[in-house]
Coordinates of C-alpha atoms and ligand atoms in Angstrom, one line a residue:
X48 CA 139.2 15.6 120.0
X49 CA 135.5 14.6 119.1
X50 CA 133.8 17.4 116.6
X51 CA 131.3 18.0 119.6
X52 CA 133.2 19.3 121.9
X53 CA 134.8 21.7 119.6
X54 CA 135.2 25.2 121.0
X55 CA 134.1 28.2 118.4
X56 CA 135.3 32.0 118.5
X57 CA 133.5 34.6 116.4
X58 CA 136.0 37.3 114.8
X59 CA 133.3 38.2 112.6
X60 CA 130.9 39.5 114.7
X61 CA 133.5 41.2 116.0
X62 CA 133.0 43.7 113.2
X63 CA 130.3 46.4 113.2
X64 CA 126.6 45.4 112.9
X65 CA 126.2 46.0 109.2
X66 CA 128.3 43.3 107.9
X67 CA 125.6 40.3 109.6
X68 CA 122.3 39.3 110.5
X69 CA 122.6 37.6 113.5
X70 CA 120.4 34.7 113.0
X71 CA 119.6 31.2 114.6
X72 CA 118.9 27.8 112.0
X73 CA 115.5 26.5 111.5
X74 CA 116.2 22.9 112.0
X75 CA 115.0 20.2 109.4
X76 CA 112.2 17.6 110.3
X77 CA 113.6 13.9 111.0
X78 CA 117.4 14.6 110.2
X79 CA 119.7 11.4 109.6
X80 CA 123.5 11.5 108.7
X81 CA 123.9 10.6 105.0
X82 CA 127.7 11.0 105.1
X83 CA 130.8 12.8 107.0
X84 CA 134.2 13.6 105.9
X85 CA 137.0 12.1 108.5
X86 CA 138.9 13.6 106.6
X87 CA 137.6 17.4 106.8
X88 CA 137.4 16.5 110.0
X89 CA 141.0 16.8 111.1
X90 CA 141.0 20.3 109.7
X91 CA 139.6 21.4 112.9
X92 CA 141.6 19.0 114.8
X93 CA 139.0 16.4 115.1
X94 CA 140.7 12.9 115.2
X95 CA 136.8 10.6 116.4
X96 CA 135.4 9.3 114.1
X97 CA 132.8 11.5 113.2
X98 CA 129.5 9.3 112.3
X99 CA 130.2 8.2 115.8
X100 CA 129.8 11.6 117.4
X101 CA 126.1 11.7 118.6
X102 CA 125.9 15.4 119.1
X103 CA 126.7 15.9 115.0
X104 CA 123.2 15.7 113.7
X105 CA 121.9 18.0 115.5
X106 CA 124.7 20.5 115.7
X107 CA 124.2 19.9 111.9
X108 CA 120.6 20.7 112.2
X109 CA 121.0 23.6 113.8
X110 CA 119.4 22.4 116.9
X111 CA 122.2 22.2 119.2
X112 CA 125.4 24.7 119.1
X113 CA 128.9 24.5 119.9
X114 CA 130.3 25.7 122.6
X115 CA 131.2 29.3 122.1
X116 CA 128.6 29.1 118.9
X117 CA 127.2 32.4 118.3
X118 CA 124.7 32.2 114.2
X119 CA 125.0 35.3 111.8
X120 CA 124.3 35.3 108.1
X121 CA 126.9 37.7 106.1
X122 CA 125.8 40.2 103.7
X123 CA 127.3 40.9 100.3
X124 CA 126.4 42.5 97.0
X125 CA 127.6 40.7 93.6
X126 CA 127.4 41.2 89.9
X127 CA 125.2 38.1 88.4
X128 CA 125.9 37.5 85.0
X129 CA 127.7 41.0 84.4
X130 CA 124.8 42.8 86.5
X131 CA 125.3 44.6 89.4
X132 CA 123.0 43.5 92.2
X133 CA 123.4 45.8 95.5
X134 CA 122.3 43.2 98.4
X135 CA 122.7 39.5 98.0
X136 CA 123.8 37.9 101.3
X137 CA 123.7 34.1 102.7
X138 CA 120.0 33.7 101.7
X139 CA 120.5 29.7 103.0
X140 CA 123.7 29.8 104.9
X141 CA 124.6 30.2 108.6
X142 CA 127.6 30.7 109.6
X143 CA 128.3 29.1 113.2
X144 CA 131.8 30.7 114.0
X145 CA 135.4 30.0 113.5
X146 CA 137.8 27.3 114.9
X147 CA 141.0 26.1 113.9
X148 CA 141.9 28.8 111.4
X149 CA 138.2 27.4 109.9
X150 CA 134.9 29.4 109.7
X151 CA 132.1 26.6 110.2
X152 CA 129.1 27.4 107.9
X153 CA 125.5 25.5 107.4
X154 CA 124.1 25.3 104.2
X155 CA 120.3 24.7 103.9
X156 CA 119.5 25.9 107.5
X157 CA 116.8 28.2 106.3
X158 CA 115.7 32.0 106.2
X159 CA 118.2 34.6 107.5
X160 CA 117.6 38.6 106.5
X161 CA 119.0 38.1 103.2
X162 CA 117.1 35.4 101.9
X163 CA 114.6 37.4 99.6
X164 CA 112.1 35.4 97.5
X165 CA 114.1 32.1 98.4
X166 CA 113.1 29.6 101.4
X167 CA 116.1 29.3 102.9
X168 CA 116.9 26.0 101.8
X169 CA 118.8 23.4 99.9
X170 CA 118.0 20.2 98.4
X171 CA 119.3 16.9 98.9
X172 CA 120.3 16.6 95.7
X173 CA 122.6 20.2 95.1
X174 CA 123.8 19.3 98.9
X175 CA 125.3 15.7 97.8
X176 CA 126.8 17.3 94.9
X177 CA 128.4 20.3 97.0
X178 CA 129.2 18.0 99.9
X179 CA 131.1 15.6 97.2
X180 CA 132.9 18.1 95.1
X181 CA 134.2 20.0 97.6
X182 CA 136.3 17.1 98.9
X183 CA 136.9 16.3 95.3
X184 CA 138.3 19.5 93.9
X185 CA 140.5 19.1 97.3
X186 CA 141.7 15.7 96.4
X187 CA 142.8 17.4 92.9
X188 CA 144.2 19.7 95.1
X189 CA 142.5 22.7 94.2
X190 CA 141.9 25.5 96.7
X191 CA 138.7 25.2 98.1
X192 CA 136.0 25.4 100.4
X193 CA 135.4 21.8 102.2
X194 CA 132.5 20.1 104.0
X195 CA 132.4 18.4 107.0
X196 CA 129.3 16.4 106.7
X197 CA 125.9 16.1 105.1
X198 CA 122.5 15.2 106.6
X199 CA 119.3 15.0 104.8
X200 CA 115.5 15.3 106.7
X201 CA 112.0 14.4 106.0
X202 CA 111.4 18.5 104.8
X203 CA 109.8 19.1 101.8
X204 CA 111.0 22.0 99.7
X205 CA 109.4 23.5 96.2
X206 CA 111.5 23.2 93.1
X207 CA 111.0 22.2 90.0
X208 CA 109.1 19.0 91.7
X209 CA 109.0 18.5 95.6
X210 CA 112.8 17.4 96.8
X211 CA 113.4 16.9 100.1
X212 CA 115.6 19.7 102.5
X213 CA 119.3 19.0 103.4
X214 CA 121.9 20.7 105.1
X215 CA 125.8 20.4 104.4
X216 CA 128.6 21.8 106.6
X217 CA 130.6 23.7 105.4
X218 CA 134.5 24.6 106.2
X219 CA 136.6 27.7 105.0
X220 CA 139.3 29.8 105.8
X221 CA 137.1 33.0 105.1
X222 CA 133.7 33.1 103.8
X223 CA 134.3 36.8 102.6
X224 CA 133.4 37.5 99.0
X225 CA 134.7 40.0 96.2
X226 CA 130.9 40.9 96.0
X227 CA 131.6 41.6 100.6
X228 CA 133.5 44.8 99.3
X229 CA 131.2 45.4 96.7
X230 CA 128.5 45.7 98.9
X231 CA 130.0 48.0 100.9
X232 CA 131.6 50.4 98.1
X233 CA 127.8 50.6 96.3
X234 CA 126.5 51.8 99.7
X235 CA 129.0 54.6 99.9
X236 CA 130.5 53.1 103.3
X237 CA 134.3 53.8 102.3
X238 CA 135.0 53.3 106.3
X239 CA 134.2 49.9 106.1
X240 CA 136.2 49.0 103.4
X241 CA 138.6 49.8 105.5
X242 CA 137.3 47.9 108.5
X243 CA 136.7 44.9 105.7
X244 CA 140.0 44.8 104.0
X245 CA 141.8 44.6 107.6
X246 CA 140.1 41.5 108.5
X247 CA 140.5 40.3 105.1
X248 CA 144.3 40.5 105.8
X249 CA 143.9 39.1 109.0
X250 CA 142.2 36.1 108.4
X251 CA 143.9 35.3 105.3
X252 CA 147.0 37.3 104.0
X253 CA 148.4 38.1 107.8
X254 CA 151.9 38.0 106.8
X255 CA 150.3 42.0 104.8
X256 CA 149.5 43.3 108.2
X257 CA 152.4 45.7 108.4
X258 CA 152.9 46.1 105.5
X259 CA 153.1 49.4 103.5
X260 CA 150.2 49.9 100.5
X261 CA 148.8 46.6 102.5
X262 CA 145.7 47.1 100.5
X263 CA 147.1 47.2 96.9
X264 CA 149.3 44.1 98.7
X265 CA 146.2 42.5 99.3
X266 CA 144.9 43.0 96.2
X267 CA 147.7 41.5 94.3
X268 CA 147.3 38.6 96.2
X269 CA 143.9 37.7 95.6
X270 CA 144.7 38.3 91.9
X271 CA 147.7 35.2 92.0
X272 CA 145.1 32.9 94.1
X273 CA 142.4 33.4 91.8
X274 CA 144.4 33.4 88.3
X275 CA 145.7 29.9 90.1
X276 CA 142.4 28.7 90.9
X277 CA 140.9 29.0 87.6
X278 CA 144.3 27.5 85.8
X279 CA 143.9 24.7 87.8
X280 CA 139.9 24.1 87.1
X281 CA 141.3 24.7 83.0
X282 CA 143.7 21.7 83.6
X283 CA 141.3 19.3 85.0
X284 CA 137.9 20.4 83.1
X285 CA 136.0 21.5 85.7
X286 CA 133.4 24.0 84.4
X287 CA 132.1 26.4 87.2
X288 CA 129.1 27.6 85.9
X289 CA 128.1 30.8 88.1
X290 CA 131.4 32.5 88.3
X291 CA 129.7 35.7 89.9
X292 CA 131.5 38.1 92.0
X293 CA 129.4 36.9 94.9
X294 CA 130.6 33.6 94.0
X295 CA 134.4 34.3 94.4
X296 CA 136.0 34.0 97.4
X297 CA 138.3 36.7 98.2
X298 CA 141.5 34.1 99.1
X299 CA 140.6 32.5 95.5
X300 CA 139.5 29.3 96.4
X301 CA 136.7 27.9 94.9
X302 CA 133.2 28.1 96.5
X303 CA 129.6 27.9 95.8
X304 CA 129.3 24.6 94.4
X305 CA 125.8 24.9 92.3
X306 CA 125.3 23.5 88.5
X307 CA 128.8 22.7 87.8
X308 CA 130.6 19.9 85.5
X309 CA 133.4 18.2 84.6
X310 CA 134.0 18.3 81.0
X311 CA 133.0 14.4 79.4
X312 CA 134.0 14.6 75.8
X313 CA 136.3 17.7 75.2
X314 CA 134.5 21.0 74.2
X315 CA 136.2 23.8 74.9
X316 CA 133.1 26.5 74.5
X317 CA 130.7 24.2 76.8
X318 CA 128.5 25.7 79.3
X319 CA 127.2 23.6 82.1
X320 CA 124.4 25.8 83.1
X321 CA 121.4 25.7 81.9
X322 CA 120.3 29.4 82.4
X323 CA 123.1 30.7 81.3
X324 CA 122.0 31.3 77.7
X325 CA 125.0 33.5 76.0
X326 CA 128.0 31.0 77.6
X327 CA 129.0 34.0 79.4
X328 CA 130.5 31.2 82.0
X329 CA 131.2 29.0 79.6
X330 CA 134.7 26.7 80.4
X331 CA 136.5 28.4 77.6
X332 CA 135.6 31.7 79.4
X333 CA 136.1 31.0 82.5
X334 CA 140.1 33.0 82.4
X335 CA 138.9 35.8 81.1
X336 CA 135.3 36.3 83.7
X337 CA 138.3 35.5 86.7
X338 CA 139.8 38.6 85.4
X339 CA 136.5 40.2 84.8
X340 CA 135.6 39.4 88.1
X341 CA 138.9 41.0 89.6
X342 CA 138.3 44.4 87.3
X343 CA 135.2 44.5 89.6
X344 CA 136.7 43.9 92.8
X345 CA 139.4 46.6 91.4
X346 CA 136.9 49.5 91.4
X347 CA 135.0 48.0 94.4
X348 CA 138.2 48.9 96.5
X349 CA 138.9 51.9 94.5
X350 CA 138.3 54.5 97.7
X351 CA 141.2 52.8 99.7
X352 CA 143.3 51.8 96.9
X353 CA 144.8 53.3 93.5
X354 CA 142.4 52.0 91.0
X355 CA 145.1 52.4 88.4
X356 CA 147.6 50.9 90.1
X357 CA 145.4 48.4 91.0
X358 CA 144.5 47.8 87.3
X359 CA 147.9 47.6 86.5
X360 CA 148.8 44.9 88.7
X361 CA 146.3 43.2 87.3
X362 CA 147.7 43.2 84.0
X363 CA 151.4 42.0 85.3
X364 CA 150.4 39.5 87.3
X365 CA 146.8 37.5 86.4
X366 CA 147.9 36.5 82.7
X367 CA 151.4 35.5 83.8
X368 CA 150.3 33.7 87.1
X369 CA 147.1 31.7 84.7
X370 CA 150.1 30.7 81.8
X371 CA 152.4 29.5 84.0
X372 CA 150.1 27.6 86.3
X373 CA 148.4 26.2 83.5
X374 CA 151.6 25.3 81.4
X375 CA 153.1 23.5 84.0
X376 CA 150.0 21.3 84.6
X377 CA 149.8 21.0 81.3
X378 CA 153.0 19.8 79.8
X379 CA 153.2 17.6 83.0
X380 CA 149.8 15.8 82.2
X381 CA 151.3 15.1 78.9
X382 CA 154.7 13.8 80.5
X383 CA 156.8 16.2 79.1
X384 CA 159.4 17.1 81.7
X385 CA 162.0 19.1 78.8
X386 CA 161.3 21.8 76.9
X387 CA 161.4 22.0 73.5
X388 CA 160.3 24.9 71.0
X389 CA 157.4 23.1 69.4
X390 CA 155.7 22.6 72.4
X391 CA 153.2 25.3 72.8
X392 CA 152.2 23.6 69.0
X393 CA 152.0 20.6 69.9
X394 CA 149.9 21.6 73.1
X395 CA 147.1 23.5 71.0
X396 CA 147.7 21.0 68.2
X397 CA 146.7 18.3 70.9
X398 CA 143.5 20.7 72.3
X399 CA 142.4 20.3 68.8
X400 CA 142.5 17.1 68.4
X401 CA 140.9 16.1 71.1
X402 CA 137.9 18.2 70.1
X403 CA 137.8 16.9 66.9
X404 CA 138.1 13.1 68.1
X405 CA 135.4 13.4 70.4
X406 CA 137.0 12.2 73.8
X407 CA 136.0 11.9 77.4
X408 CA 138.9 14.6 78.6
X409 CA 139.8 12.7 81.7
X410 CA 139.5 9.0 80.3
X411 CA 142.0 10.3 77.1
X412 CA 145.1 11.8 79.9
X413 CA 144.7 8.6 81.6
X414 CA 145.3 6.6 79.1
X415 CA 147.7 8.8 78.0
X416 CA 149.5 8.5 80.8
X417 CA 149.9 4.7 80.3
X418 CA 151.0 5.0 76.5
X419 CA 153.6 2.8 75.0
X420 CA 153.4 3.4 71.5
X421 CA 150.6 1.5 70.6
X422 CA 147.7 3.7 69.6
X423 CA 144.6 1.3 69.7
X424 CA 143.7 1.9 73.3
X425 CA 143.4 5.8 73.1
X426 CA 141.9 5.7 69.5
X427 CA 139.0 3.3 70.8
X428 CA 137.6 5.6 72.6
X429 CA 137.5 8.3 69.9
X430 CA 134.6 9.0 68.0
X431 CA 136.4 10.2 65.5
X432 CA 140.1 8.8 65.3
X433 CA 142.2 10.6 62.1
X434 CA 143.1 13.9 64.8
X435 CA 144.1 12.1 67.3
X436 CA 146.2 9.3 65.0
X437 CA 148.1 12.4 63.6
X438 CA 149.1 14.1 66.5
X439 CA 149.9 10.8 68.8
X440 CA 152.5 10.1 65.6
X441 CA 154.1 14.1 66.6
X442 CA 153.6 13.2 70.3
X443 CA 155.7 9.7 69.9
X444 CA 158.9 11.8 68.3
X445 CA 158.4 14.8 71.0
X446 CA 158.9 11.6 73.5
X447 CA 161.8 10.5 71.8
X448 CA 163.6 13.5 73.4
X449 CA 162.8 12.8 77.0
X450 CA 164.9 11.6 79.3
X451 CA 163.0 9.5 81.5
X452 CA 162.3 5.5 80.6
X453 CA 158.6 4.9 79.6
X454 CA 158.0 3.4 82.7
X455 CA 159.2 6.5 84.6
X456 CA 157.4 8.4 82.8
X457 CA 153.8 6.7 83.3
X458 CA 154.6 6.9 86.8
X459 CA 155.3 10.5 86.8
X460 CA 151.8 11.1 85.1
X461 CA 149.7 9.2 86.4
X462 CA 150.0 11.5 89.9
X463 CA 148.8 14.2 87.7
X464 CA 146.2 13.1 85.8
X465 CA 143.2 11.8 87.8
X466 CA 141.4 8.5 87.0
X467 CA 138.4 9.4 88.7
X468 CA 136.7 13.0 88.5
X469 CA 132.8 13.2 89.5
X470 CA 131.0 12.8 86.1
X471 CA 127.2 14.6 86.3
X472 CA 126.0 10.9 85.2
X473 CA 127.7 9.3 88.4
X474 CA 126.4 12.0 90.8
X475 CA 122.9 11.8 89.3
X476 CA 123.0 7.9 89.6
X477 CA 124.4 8.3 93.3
X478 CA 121.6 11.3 93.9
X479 CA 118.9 8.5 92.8
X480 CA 120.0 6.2 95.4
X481 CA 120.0 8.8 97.9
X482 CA 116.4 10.0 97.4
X483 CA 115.7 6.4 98.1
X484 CA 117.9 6.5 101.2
X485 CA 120.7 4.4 100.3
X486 CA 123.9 6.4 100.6
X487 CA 126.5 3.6 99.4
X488 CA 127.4 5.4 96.3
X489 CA 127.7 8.7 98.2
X490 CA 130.5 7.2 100.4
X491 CA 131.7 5.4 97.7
X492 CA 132.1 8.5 95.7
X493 CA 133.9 10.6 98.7
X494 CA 136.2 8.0 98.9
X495 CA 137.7 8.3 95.1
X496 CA 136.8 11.7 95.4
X497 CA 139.4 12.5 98.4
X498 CA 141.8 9.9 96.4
X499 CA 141.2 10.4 92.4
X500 CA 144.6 9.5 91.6
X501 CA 144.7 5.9 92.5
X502 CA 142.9 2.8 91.1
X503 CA 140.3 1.5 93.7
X504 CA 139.6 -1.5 91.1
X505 CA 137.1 -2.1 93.3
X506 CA 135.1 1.1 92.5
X507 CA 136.1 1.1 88.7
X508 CA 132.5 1.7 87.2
X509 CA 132.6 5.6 89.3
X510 CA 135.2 6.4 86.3
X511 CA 133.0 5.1 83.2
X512 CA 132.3 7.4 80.3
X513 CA 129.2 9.0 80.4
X514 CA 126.5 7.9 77.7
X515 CA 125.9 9.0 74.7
X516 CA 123.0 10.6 76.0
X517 CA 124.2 12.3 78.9
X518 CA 127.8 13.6 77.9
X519 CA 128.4 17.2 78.5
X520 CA 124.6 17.8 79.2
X521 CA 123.2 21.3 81.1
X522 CA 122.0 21.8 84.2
X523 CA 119.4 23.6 86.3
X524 CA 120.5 25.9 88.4
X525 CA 117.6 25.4 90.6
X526 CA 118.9 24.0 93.7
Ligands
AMP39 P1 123.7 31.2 94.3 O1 123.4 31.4 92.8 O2 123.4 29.9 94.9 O3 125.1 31.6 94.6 O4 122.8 32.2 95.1 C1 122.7 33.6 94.8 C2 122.1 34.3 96.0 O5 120.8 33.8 96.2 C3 122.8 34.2 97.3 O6 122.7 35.4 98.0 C4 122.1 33.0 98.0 O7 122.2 33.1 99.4 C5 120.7 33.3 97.5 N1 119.9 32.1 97.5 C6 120.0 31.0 96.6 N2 119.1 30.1 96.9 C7 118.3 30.5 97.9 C8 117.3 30.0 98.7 N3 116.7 28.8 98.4 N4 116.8 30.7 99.7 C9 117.3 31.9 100.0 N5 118.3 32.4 99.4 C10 118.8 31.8 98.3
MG40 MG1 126.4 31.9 96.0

């Protein structure tokens, strides 16, 4: 099947007016492909080779639709750094319609109803980080949105300097927000909670439909996904950086790629966002705003379900769900397989240490997870190396009670702990390129992206540490 010829239904407008702006893109000037995901592809059940596929740029850009295509922009309400703001909406996105259990959305394709102040677009350089990490957070296998291809255009747009306009596609199983029922609670339309929370199971927890309390159901679930989302970004570093409700998708997965990071050195308390001046999102936070986050989605769906009981669930099932999730990943990335008493110890012991050693996170797990006994190759990359000298002696007798050979046991961790993740100082140096139209790095970094556990030797300088100068920097959120 060729992306093209790709047949679209749309549930959503299926729902009464309220919820959408029906809305047609404002294509970009000059368009050209900068890069497409094969892989995303086969999500809708496209097996051509998509940068073959002449109708793509301009189904891209907005200029030609797919059969059974019909535009809208969604609405939605959200509360931005703890405040409550009643109408948000896709300000830059259009959503195209659904195929393949996948709602097809452009980002970047200009003004819709809800844009406000805002022009309607995105800049190459937020739209190569987006396109890139949602394939990466997938090949870490996180839950998220993904994106089918990106094409940049000869459009200026204002930010902090003129950047030029591009547009990403984007591919989910629901585009529905917690910040979708928030909108609708602050407005006082309780009916359409209703109407809301019945898609909601349909598109994405349909085995709820008949089920009694579905709602409180549904609620529970979202709470597992999203406890499991953001246990997973703990385990590999990755630092949000606008975890607003509007920015939470209501099956959990992670959306809304804008100023996020990957943790270089380890620093538990660092925020990647540059506006956000108190660290409200900062990584070490980032558990306790998920549950935030779901206390607001709690009362949001409070005049169809039992807030309290709501609330309760909460309690029973986010903290457990986040431990568990996380421990596992944990004590996995560190190749132990038994338990052992000391362990939790050992674990925080190791957090510590790694903060005081001053260590690229993702660099030290690798290593890690080729460690034989001899310390030099972990402790030359330390700034600071009596922490981590202390602990690997600890870590060398926890060893001595597993069972597996050293050889099974690298094996075993290096499926878990990634070699390449996309550092800010990579992306910026592949964003460079870009502006100056060549895209190599872009493909180069989708391609260790969608496969961060293996070696590509080829492609070894993607995983260097960052600089001096640029580890664990912040970013604008200006995009
Ligand atoms: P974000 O922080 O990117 O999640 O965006 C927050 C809200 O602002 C969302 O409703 C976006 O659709 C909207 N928005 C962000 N940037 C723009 C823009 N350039 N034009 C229109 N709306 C925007
Ligand atoms: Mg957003």
């Amino acid at each position: 099947m060729k992306f093209s010829s790709l047949k679209l239904t749309t549930p959503y407008l299926e729902l009464p007016a309220l919820f959408f702006d029906r809305v047609s893109p404002t294509p970009l000037h000059k368009p050209f492909l900068i890069s497409a995901s094969n892989d995303a592809g086969k999500l809708l059940g496209v097996d051509e080779n998509l940068s073959l596929d002449e109708g793509l740029i301009d189904i891209l850009n907005g200029k030609k639709l797919l059969e059974g295509s019909e535009s809208f922009a969604m609405c939605y309400a959200g509360h931005q750094f703890g405040y409550f703001v009643p109408r948000l909406g896709d300000g830059r996105a259009i959503n195209l319609g659904k195929v393949n259990g996948q709602n097809l959305q452009l980002k970047g394709s200009g003004l819709t109803l809800y844009s406000r102040q805002g022009d309607g677009r995105a800049v190459l350089r937020s739209s190569i980080r987006e396109y890139l990490m949602s394939e990466a957070m997938h090949g870490l296998g996180i839950s998220t949105s993904r994106a089918l291809a990106l094409i940049g255009s000869d459009t200026d747009v204002a930010r902090e300097r003129w950047e030029k306009g591009a547009i990403v596609l984007r591919l989910s199983p629901t585009w529905v927000r917690f910040g979708t029922f928030e909108y609708f609670n602050a407005k006082g339309e309780h009916d359409k909670l209703e109407v809301l929370a019945d898609y909601v199971i349909n598109e994405s927890f349909a085995h709820l439909k008949n089920a009694e309390d579905r709602y409180l159901k549904m609620y529970a679930e979202i709470v597992r996904n999203t406890a499991t989302t953001i246990a997973k970004w703990q385990s590999v570093g990755f630092n949000h950086g606008v975890m607003n409700t509007d920015n939470m998708s209501i099956d959990g997965r992670t959306i809304d790629y804008g100023p996020f990071a990957f943790l270089d050195d380890y620093e538990k308390d660092y925020v990647c966002n540059h506006t956000d001046r108190d660290g409200r999102y900062s990584f070490s936070n980032q558990p306790s705003i998920g549950h935030w986050n779901l206390t607001m989605l709690a009362r949001a769906l409070s005049p169809i379900v039992n807030y309290q009981s709501a609330l309760e669930i909460l309690d029973e099932i986010y903290g457990s769900t986040y431990e568990s999730v996380y421990s596992e990943i944990m004590y996995a990335k560190m190749g132990l397989e038994s338990e052992d008493e000391n362990d939790k110890e050992l674990f925080s012991w190791m957090l510590g240490a790694l903060e005081g050693a001053t260590i690229d996170y993702t660099l030290f797990f690798r290593k890690l997870s080729r460690y034989d006994g001899d310390k030099s190759d972990i402790l030359d990359i330390c700034v600071y190396r009596t922490s981590l000298e202390e602990w690997l002696a600890s870590y060398d007798k926890r060893l001595e009670k597993e069972s597996l050979t050293t050889s099974e046991r690298h094996e075993k961790m290096l499926q878990v702990n990634p070699k390449y993740i996309l550092k800010n100082h990579i992306l910026q140096e592949a964003i460079e390129k870009a502006e100056k139209h060549n895209f190599s790095m872009v493909n180069e970094l989708l391609k260790v992206a969608q496969t961060p556990f293996g070696e590509h030797t080829e492609l070894e300088y993607l995983c260097k540490a960052a600089p001096l100068e640029s580890k664990n920097i912040k970013l604008s959120c200006s995009s």
